[in-house]
Amino acid sequence: DGAHAYAAGTSDDAIAVFSRDATGALFFKQMRQDGDAQQAGDMGPVAGLQHPVGLAVDPVGTWLYSISIVDGSVDAFVRDAQGELQFRQRLQLADMVQASAIAISGDGTSVYVAGKDAGGNPLMAAFAATPTGLSTIATYPADPGAHNGLTGLDAAAGMAVTHDGTSVYVNGTLGIAMYARDPNTGRLTLIDVLAKPDLGAGILATGHLAVSPDDGYVYAAVGQGLLILKRDAATGALKVAGTLADGGTDALGRAVTGLAGADSVVLSPE
């Protein structure tokens, strides 16, 4: 309902909670911090909030999830009627030691986290969202012999699920990994990786992703500008359709500015 806002404080190992009024102003309500003593509604002392780098709220607004880049934890909080957070779960995979990107399917049934294992190799995890928290569906480790060694997930910074729930994309420092998603089970199948050389000269894929409302295009912030990717509706595969570089020109020949260090991209809903 947009009545509350949540912000991750990486230096404070905390999540700040705000209420939001009709003017858009924010008012501080609560802080949940790693090591907090158990409060009403909590399952125990807060743990797993060291250096949180990603937050996601499920479509219904019942749950807020956070990820830690320090130990790979995924924390689950219930939102009460006032928007405040009750700590309910810390999920820590044995294989994941860093978590750097998170996304939720549009129907709220699946949560996806990208990170690294103890050897520094890319790792994806899929979770089922249940009324009591998250349960692990599967983990997807890197396969050095397939799909460019899954290098598209290295230091993952952005992740997106298509609106039809059939594809998941992950933006890493060396490329973009493309997954097919089974809407019934939430399981993923790696389609391919658009590795750095496939994206074009000078492209370093490091930022966030946005999917167009019709699922026809995916946009990636890539440091030097924006990457435009056309999506195959049948397979979910992506193909580079164009780029907008800071200091370059758009399709009409107009100068493009303000994109140096591009990290995030969002699309309006209409």
XYZ file of C-alpha atoms in Angstrom:
270
model
C 0.000 0.000 0.000
C 3.071 2.241 0.016
C 2.389 3.286 3.605
C 5.853 2.275 4.822
C 9.456 2.433 3.615
C 12.415 0.265 4.605
C 16.103 1.043 4.198
C 19.151 -1.157 4.771
C 21.965 0.454 6.755
C 25.031 -1.548 5.809
C 27.346 0.203 8.270
C 24.804 -0.110 11.099
C 23.949 -3.768 10.337
C 20.338 -2.654 10.491
C 17.019 -2.012 8.775
C 15.317 1.341 9.370
C 11.510 1.468 9.228
C 9.541 4.563 8.221
C 5.880 5.430 7.815
C 4.909 7.482 4.758
C 2.111 10.048 4.516
C 0.119 11.366 1.546
C 2.738 14.037 0.820
C 5.484 11.419 0.507
C 7.194 12.476 3.734
C 8.847 9.730 5.801
C 8.678 9.381 9.591
C 11.006 7.120 11.551
C 9.285 4.260 13.411
C 11.745 1.498 14.207
C 15.233 0.056 13.769
C 15.946 -3.676 13.709
C 19.663 -4.340 14.167
C 21.847 -7.409 14.147
C 22.078 -8.641 17.751
C 18.794 -7.036 18.887
C 17.296 -8.757 21.915
C 14.112 -10.707 21.279
C 11.014 -8.505 21.103
C 7.314 -9.313 20.967
C 6.608 -11.401 17.884
C 10.264 -12.338 17.300
C 11.436 -15.952 17.148
C 14.613 -14.981 19.012
C 17.405 -12.365 18.981
C 17.995 -10.827 15.553
C 20.818 -12.519 13.641
C 22.035 -12.497 10.036
C 21.788 -8.727 9.507
C 25.512 -8.098 9.149
C 26.024 -5.678 6.252
C 22.585 -6.063 4.637
C 22.779 -5.205 0.932
C 19.319 -6.080 -0.339
C 15.701 -5.872 0.822
C 12.523 -7.188 -0.766
C 8.865 -7.091 0.288
C 6.485 -9.786 -0.944
C 3.569 -8.637 -3.175
C 0.995 -9.076 -0.408
C 3.089 -7.066 2.044
C 3.268 -9.748 4.744
C 7.004 -10.448 4.616
C 10.209 -8.458 4.256
C 13.393 -10.337 3.320
C 16.973 -9.141 3.715
C 20.300 -10.571 2.538
C 23.783 -10.286 4.040
C 26.915 -9.939 1.952
C 29.014 -10.929 4.984
C 27.721 -14.439 5.696
C 25.126 -15.147 3.002
C 22.197 -15.099 5.428
C 18.629 -14.550 4.294
C 16.443 -13.075 7.050
C 12.653 -13.093 7.046
C 10.615 -10.504 8.967
C 6.848 -10.312 9.347
C 5.340 -6.856 8.892
C 2.742 -6.048 11.568
C -0.290 -3.788 11.114
C 1.875 -0.719 11.838
C 4.531 -1.753 9.316
C 7.038 -2.651 12.024
C 9.185 -5.767 11.700
C 9.119 -8.984 13.708
C 12.133 -11.268 13.220
C 10.940 -14.751 12.256
C 13.737 -16.587 10.442
C 17.409 -16.661 9.604
C 18.161 -18.991 6.725
C 21.825 -19.695 6.080
C 22.838 -22.078 3.322
C 25.933 -24.139 3.994
C 27.232 -23.368 0.494
C 26.584 -19.606 0.382
C 28.936 -17.262 2.242
C 27.978 -14.017 0.464
C 24.582 -12.867 -0.803
C 24.453 -9.850 -3.084
C 21.136 -9.815 -5.008
C 17.541 -10.779 -4.230
C 14.268 -10.922 -6.169
C 10.707 -12.192 -5.570
C 8.379 -13.678 -8.168
C 5.295 -11.636 -8.959
C 3.008 -14.163 -7.291
C 5.129 -14.073 -4.132
C 5.697 -17.835 -4.064
C 9.437 -17.817 -4.820
C 12.444 -15.874 -3.557
C 15.783 -15.940 -5.399
C 19.196 -15.004 -4.030
C 22.512 -14.751 -5.870
C 25.889 -14.773 -4.170
C 29.105 -16.748 -3.806
C 30.270 -19.961 -2.173
C 33.308 -20.389 0.087
C 35.556 -20.770 -2.941
C 34.412 -17.460 -4.405
C 32.366 -19.195 -7.115
C 28.967 -17.849 -8.214
C 25.938 -19.489 -6.607
C 22.177 -19.116 -7.060
C 19.531 -20.259 -4.574
C 15.777 -20.641 -4.917
C 13.413 -20.572 -1.935
C 9.720 -21.290 -1.547
C 7.799 -18.631 0.378
C 5.440 -20.300 2.869
C 3.123 -18.915 5.563
C 5.839 -19.597 8.164
C 8.931 -18.453 6.244
C 11.283 -19.688 3.551
C 12.226 -23.227 2.619
C 14.994 -24.145 0.190
C 13.936 -25.361 -3.247
C 17.388 -25.795 -4.777
C 20.840 -24.291 -5.158
C 22.524 -23.790 -8.502
C 26.332 -23.829 -8.360
C 28.621 -22.735 -11.167
C 29.521 -25.319 -13.787
C 32.942 -24.402 -15.237
C 32.256 -26.504 -18.306
C 28.937 -24.948 -19.289
C 27.498 -21.579 -20.193
C 30.736 -19.619 -19.891
C 31.311 -21.091 -16.429
C 28.260 -19.198 -15.158
C 30.449 -16.088 -15.029
C 27.359 -13.948 -15.481
C 26.678 -14.399 -11.783
C 30.067 -13.204 -10.557
C 29.534 -10.420 -8.004
C 25.824 -10.315 -8.834
C 24.382 -6.835 -8.392
C 20.935 -7.034 -9.944
C 18.209 -9.619 -10.396
C 14.743 -9.523 -11.957
C 11.818 -11.894 -12.490
C 9.574 -11.357 -15.509
C 5.955 -10.407 -14.874
C 4.714 -13.680 -16.391
C 6.948 -15.566 -13.937
C 8.747 -17.651 -16.566
C 12.212 -16.073 -16.549
C 14.813 -14.879 -14.035
C 17.819 -12.732 -14.975
C 20.943 -11.942 -12.960
C 23.389 -9.132 -13.720
C 26.981 -9.715 -12.615
C 30.342 -8.112 -13.268
C 31.088 -10.377 -16.229
C 27.713 -10.834 -17.872
C 24.011 -11.584 -17.526
C 22.753 -15.071 -16.608
C 19.392 -16.144 -18.030
C 17.162 -18.725 -16.314
C 13.874 -20.327 -17.290
C 11.501 -20.553 -14.301
C 8.829 -23.169 -13.702
C 5.906 -21.112 -12.286
C 4.489 -24.212 -10.587
C 7.604 -25.231 -8.638
C 9.810 -22.120 -8.688
C 12.725 -24.214 -9.978
C 15.197 -22.678 -12.402
C 16.960 -23.985 -15.495
C 19.948 -22.067 -16.822
C 19.366 -21.054 -20.441
C 22.641 -19.314 -21.167
C 24.946 -16.504 -20.133
C 25.477 -13.326 -22.093
C 29.139 -13.022 -21.181
C 30.940 -9.690 -21.227
C 32.258 -10.116 -24.807
C 28.691 -10.808 -26.025
C 27.404 -7.544 -24.557
C 29.606 -5.288 -26.646
C 32.932 -3.510 -26.410
C 33.523 -1.688 -23.142
C 30.410 -3.081 -21.430
C 30.817 -4.094 -17.788
C 27.545 -5.510 -16.482
C 27.403 -4.509 -12.838
C 24.111 -2.817 -11.950
C 20.415 -3.432 -11.540
C 17.894 -4.800 -14.034
C 14.378 -3.765 -15.049
C 11.832 -5.717 -17.112
C 9.338 -3.880 -19.323
C 5.644 -4.279 -18.350
C 5.023 -6.439 -21.439
C 8.090 -8.628 -20.702
C 9.432 -7.810 -24.155
C 12.611 -6.039 -23.049
C 15.103 -6.070 -20.203
C 17.198 -3.020 -19.318
C 20.512 -3.265 -17.477
C 22.583 -0.560 -15.781
C 26.125 -1.305 -16.895
C 28.324 1.366 -15.370
C 28.911 3.355 -18.537
C 25.237 3.554 -19.479
C 22.217 1.364 -20.175
C 22.019 -1.894 -22.079
C 18.793 -2.695 -23.974
C 18.017 -6.402 -24.334
C 15.208 -7.903 -26.388
C 13.562 -10.962 -24.831
C 12.386 -14.005 -26.744
C 8.889 -14.672 -25.381
C 9.083 -18.404 -26.135
C 12.477 -19.195 -24.591
C 13.249 -16.220 -22.343
C 16.615 -15.766 -24.053
C 17.983 -12.220 -24.306
C 19.670 -10.565 -27.246
C 21.412 -7.192 -27.238
C 19.186 -4.672 -29.009
C 21.116 -1.492 -28.274
C 23.058 0.597 -25.801
C 22.859 4.113 -24.434
C 26.271 5.336 -23.328
C 27.049 8.434 -21.314
C 28.385 10.984 -23.755
C 26.883 9.138 -26.737
C 23.649 9.679 -28.634
C 20.175 8.107 -28.590
C 18.227 6.694 -31.552
C 17.271 10.237 -32.607
C 20.838 11.486 -32.482
C 20.368 13.469 -29.282
C 23.225 13.663 -26.787
C 22.930 11.379 -23.762
C 24.267 12.630 -20.433
C 23.935 11.730 -16.756
C 24.700 8.021 -17.133
C 28.296 7.921 -15.902
C 28.491 5.266 -13.195
C 24.966 3.984 -13.986
C 23.938 1.537 -11.261
C 20.141 1.416 -11.189
C 17.273 1.500 -13.677
C 13.497 1.397 -13.138
C 10.561 1.672 -15.509
C 7.266 3.456 -14.972
C 4.304 1.039 -14.736
C 2.223 2.387 -17.633
